[in-house]
Amino acid sequence: MKILALDSSGLVASVALAEDDNLIAEYTVQYKKTHSQTLLPMLEEIGRMVELDLATVDAIAVAAGPGSFTGLRIGSATAKGLAFALEKPVVPVPTVDALAFQMYGARDLVCPIMDARRSQVYTGIYEFIPGRDGRFAYDMRVVREQCAVSFDEIAEDLNGLDRSVVFLGDGVPVFQERMEQRMHVPYTTASLHRARQSAAAVAALGVRYYAEGRAVDGAAFAPEYLRLSQAERERAEKEREKSL
């Protein structure tokens, strides 16, 4: 099985190609340019380097949200365009799940936090348990599904579970001071090579989700934003004011 994976849900733009249990290539950039400028050139460069025939890809895995609204739209449009052109399915991979999967095998609880602005984080809680079917050493269990909440709320949940935690994601530097104030259980933060989005993690979960029958037709795929965009919030506020 050959999976092409895309992640443009945050500050990082990342493209990866995986075949069965092998990561063939990954191209990841976090540097000034917008994802609309980088994602397709990165895909083209991977294709050139590994002599990829896109027709041989079985599915397109994509970080499906939450995350940057603009980034998710770029990734979604790219995935849908490829799916349509190649007549291949899309495998939606929740962004926070993919972030957590980068800590594969961790003994601690894993808590990705992405800065969602307005004092909120996109987050979830995960743990790794022994694999059930013998093929994989670990399965990832979702303790709390991805959500958009205040950091204080997720900290309260983690404190209640009374286990050590590892944090990762672009929300870590933003909420560092809040962590120190609100966390009452031991915690650490991921090292730089695990701290941000990676299309390799999207590909790895994409392989699993494809096998579980979670692929969808490209035309039916839509990102999961978890909350309204700023424009939608402002429109709703104006409509509410008019109704008063």
PDB file of N, CA and C in Angstrom, residues 109-111 113 121 123-126 142-165 167 182-185:
ATOM      1  N   LEU A 109       1.065  10.041  29.355  1.00  0.00           N
ATOM      2  CA  LEU A 109      -0.030  10.563  28.557  1.00  0.00           C
ATOM      3  C   LEU A 109       0.536  11.573  27.565  1.00  0.00           C
ATOM      4  N   VAL A 110      -0.059  11.639  26.395  1.00  0.00           N
ATOM      5  CA  VAL A 110       0.396  12.570  25.353  1.00  0.00           C
ATOM      6  C   VAL A 110      -0.683  13.623  25.151  1.00  0.00           C
ATOM      7  N   CYS A 111      -0.292  14.888  25.220  1.00  0.00           N
ATOM      8  CA  CYS A 111      -1.248  15.981  25.066  1.00  0.00           C
ATOM      9  C   CYS A 111      -0.716  17.009  24.063  1.00  0.00           C
ATOM     10  N   ILE A 113      -0.939  20.368  22.021  1.00  0.00           N
ATOM     11  CA  ILE A 113      -1.655  21.637  22.149  1.00  0.00           C
ATOM     12  C   ILE A 113      -1.245  22.553  21.003  1.00  0.00           C
ATOM     13  N   VAL A 121      -6.900  26.322  22.997  1.00  0.00           N
ATOM     14  CA  VAL A 121      -6.001  25.393  22.319  1.00  0.00           C
ATOM     15  C   VAL A 121      -6.826  24.331  21.613  1.00  0.00           C
ATOM     16  N   THR A 123      -6.655  20.537  21.171  1.00  0.00           N
ATOM     17  CA  THR A 123      -5.943  19.582  22.006  1.00  0.00           C
ATOM     18  C   THR A 123      -6.699  18.260  22.083  1.00  0.00           C
ATOM     19  N   GLY A 124      -6.148  17.335  22.823  1.00  0.00           N
ATOM     20  CA  GLY A 124      -6.746  16.030  23.093  1.00  0.00           C
ATOM     21  C   GLY A 124      -5.807  15.307  24.044  1.00  0.00           C
ATOM     22  N   ILE A 125      -6.212  14.149  24.507  1.00  0.00           N
ATOM     23  CA  ILE A 125      -5.365  13.361  25.407  1.00  0.00           C
ATOM     24  C   ILE A 125      -5.291  11.940  24.864  1.00  0.00           C
ATOM     25  N   TYR A 126      -4.073  11.378  24.840  1.00  0.00           N
ATOM     26  CA  TYR A 126      -3.837  10.074  24.229  1.00  0.00           C
ATOM     27  C   TYR A 126      -2.906   9.238  25.103  1.00  0.00           C
ATOM     28  N   VAL A 142      -7.470   6.923  22.380  1.00  0.00           N
ATOM     29  CA  VAL A 142      -7.914   8.300  22.592  1.00  0.00           C
ATOM     30  C   VAL A 142      -8.581   8.395  23.964  1.00  0.00           C
ATOM     31  N   VAL A 143      -7.972   9.151  24.860  1.00  0.00           N
ATOM     32  CA  VAL A 143      -8.537   9.357  26.197  1.00  0.00           C
ATOM     33  C   VAL A 143      -9.549  10.493  26.162  1.00  0.00           C
ATOM     34  N   ARG A 144      -9.203  11.568  25.461  1.00  0.00           N
ATOM     35  CA  ARG A 144     -10.138  12.660  25.185  1.00  0.00           C
ATOM     36  C   ARG A 144      -9.971  13.062  23.737  1.00  0.00           C
ATOM     37  N   GLU A 145     -11.064  13.040  22.978  1.00  0.00           N
ATOM     38  CA  GLU A 145     -10.999  13.365  21.558  1.00  0.00           C
ATOM     39  C   GLU A 145     -10.597  14.816  21.356  1.00  0.00           C
ATOM     40  N   GLN A 146     -10.048  15.087  20.164  1.00  0.00           N
ATOM     41  CA  GLN A 146      -9.601  16.436  19.867  1.00  0.00           C
ATOM     42  C   GLN A 146     -10.742  17.437  20.050  1.00  0.00           C
ATOM     43  N   CYS A 147     -10.398  18.611  20.561  1.00  0.00           N
ATOM     44  CA  CYS A 147     -11.398  19.604  20.925  1.00  0.00           C
ATOM     45  C   CYS A 147     -10.745  20.978  20.953  1.00  0.00           C
ATOM     46  N   ALA A 148     -11.551  22.004  21.054  1.00  0.00           N
ATOM     47  CA  ALA A 148     -11.073  23.370  21.210  1.00  0.00           C
ATOM     48  C   ALA A 148     -11.547  23.864  22.572  1.00  0.00           C
ATOM     49  N   VAL A 149     -10.609  24.034  23.515  1.00  0.00           N
ATOM     50  CA  VAL A 149     -10.942  24.425  24.886  1.00  0.00           C
ATOM     51  C   VAL A 149      -9.867  25.358  25.421  1.00  0.00           C
ATOM     52  N   SER A 150     -10.078  25.909  26.590  1.00  0.00           N
ATOM     53  CA  SER A 150      -9.040  26.701  27.241  1.00  0.00           C
ATOM     54  C   SER A 150      -7.949  25.765  27.756  1.00  0.00           C
ATOM     55  N   PHE A 151      -6.738  26.293  27.919  1.00  0.00           N
ATOM     56  CA  PHE A 151      -5.682  25.450  28.472  1.00  0.00           C
ATOM     57  C   PHE A 151      -6.035  25.017  29.884  1.00  0.00           C
ATOM     58  N   ASP A 152      -6.684  25.884  30.653  1.00  0.00           N
ATOM     59  CA  ASP A 152      -7.043  25.536  32.029  1.00  0.00           C
ATOM     60  C   ASP A 152      -7.934  24.301  32.071  1.00  0.00           C
ATOM     61  N   GLU A 153      -8.833  24.179  31.096  1.00  0.00           N
ATOM     62  CA  GLU A 153      -9.739  23.018  31.081  1.00  0.00           C
ATOM     63  C   GLU A 153      -8.982  21.721  30.819  1.00  0.00           C
ATOM     64  N   ILE A 154      -8.090  21.734  29.846  1.00  0.00           N
ATOM     65  CA  ILE A 154      -7.351  20.494  29.561  1.00  0.00           C
ATOM     66  C   ILE A 154      -6.376  20.185  30.694  1.00  0.00           C
ATOM     67  N   ALA A 155      -5.823  21.209  31.332  1.00  0.00           N
ATOM     68  CA  ALA A 155      -4.939  20.985  32.481  1.00  0.00           C
ATOM     69  C   ALA A 155      -5.700  20.326  33.622  1.00  0.00           C
ATOM     70  N   GLU A 156      -6.935  20.760  33.845  1.00  0.00           N
ATOM     71  CA  GLU A 156      -7.753  20.162  34.906  1.00  0.00           C
ATOM     72  C   GLU A 156      -8.007  18.689  34.622  1.00  0.00           C
ATOM     73  N   ASP A 157      -8.300  18.358  33.360  1.00  0.00           N
ATOM     74  CA  ASP A 157      -8.499  16.952  32.981  1.00  0.00           C
ATOM     75  C   ASP A 157      -7.237  16.135  33.240  1.00  0.00           C
ATOM     76  N   LEU A 158      -6.099  16.672  32.827  1.00  0.00           N
ATOM     77  CA  LEU A 158      -4.832  15.950  32.999  1.00  0.00           C
ATOM     78  C   LEU A 158      -4.492  15.766  34.468  1.00  0.00           C
ATOM     79  N   ASN A 159      -4.696  16.792  35.262  1.00  0.00           N
ATOM     80  CA  ASN A 159      -4.434  16.672  36.693  1.00  0.00           C
ATOM     81  C   ASN A 159      -5.312  15.600  37.323  1.00  0.00           C
ATOM     82  N   GLY A 160      -6.545  15.501  36.836  1.00  0.00           N
ATOM     83  CA  GLY A 160      -7.463  14.504  37.370  1.00  0.00           C
ATOM     84  C   GLY A 160      -7.074  13.080  37.030  1.00  0.00           C
ATOM     85  N   LEU A 161      -6.325  12.890  35.937  1.00  0.00           N
ATOM     86  CA  LEU A 161      -5.886  11.544  35.542  1.00  0.00           C
ATOM     87  C   LEU A 161      -4.673  11.084  36.340  1.00  0.00           C
ATOM     88  N   ASP A 162      -3.992  12.038  36.992  1.00  0.00           N
ATOM     89  CA  ASP A 162      -2.895  11.738  37.919  1.00  0.00           C
ATOM     90  C   ASP A 162      -1.811  10.869  37.291  1.00  0.00           C
ATOM     91  N   ARG A 163      -1.364  11.268  36.092  1.00  0.00           N
ATOM     92  CA  ARG A 163      -0.264  10.597  35.412  1.00  0.00           C
ATOM     93  C   ARG A 163       0.658  11.634  34.802  1.00  0.00           C
ATOM     94  N   SER A 164       1.903  11.252  34.553  1.00  0.00           N
ATOM     95  CA  SER A 164       2.842  12.150  33.887  1.00  0.00           C
ATOM     96  C   SER A 164       2.370  12.421  32.465  1.00  0.00           C
ATOM     97  N   VAL A 165       2.716  13.594  31.962  1.00  0.00           N
ATOM     98  CA  VAL A 165       2.231  14.055  30.659  1.00  0.00           C
ATOM     99  C   VAL A 165       3.400  14.575  29.834  1.00  0.00           C
ATOM    100  N   PHE A 167       3.811  17.156  26.570  1.00  0.00           N
ATOM    101  CA  PHE A 167       3.145  18.121  25.694  1.00  0.00           C
ATOM    102  C   PHE A 167       3.952  18.312  24.418  1.00  0.00           C
ATOM    103  N   ARG A 182      -0.676  25.857  36.181  1.00  0.00           N
ATOM    104  CA  ARG A 182      -1.868  25.018  36.272  1.00  0.00           C
ATOM    105  C   ARG A 182      -1.594  23.516  36.375  1.00  0.00           C
ATOM    106  N   MET A 183      -0.420  23.069  35.958  1.00  0.00           N
ATOM    107  CA  MET A 183      -0.148  21.636  35.977  1.00  0.00           C
ATOM    108  C   MET A 183       0.333  21.192  37.354  1.00  0.00           C
ATOM    109  N   HIS A 184      -0.329  20.195  37.920  1.00  0.00           N
ATOM    110  CA  HIS A 184       0.025  19.672  39.239  1.00  0.00           C
ATOM    111  C   HIS A 184       0.572  18.249  39.174  1.00  0.00           C
ATOM    112  N   VAL A 185       0.661  17.696  37.970  1.00  0.00           N
ATOM    113  CA  VAL A 185       1.290  16.394  37.771  1.00  0.00           C
ATOM    114  C   VAL A 185       2.590  16.622  36.996  1.00  0.00           C
TER     115      VAL A 185
END
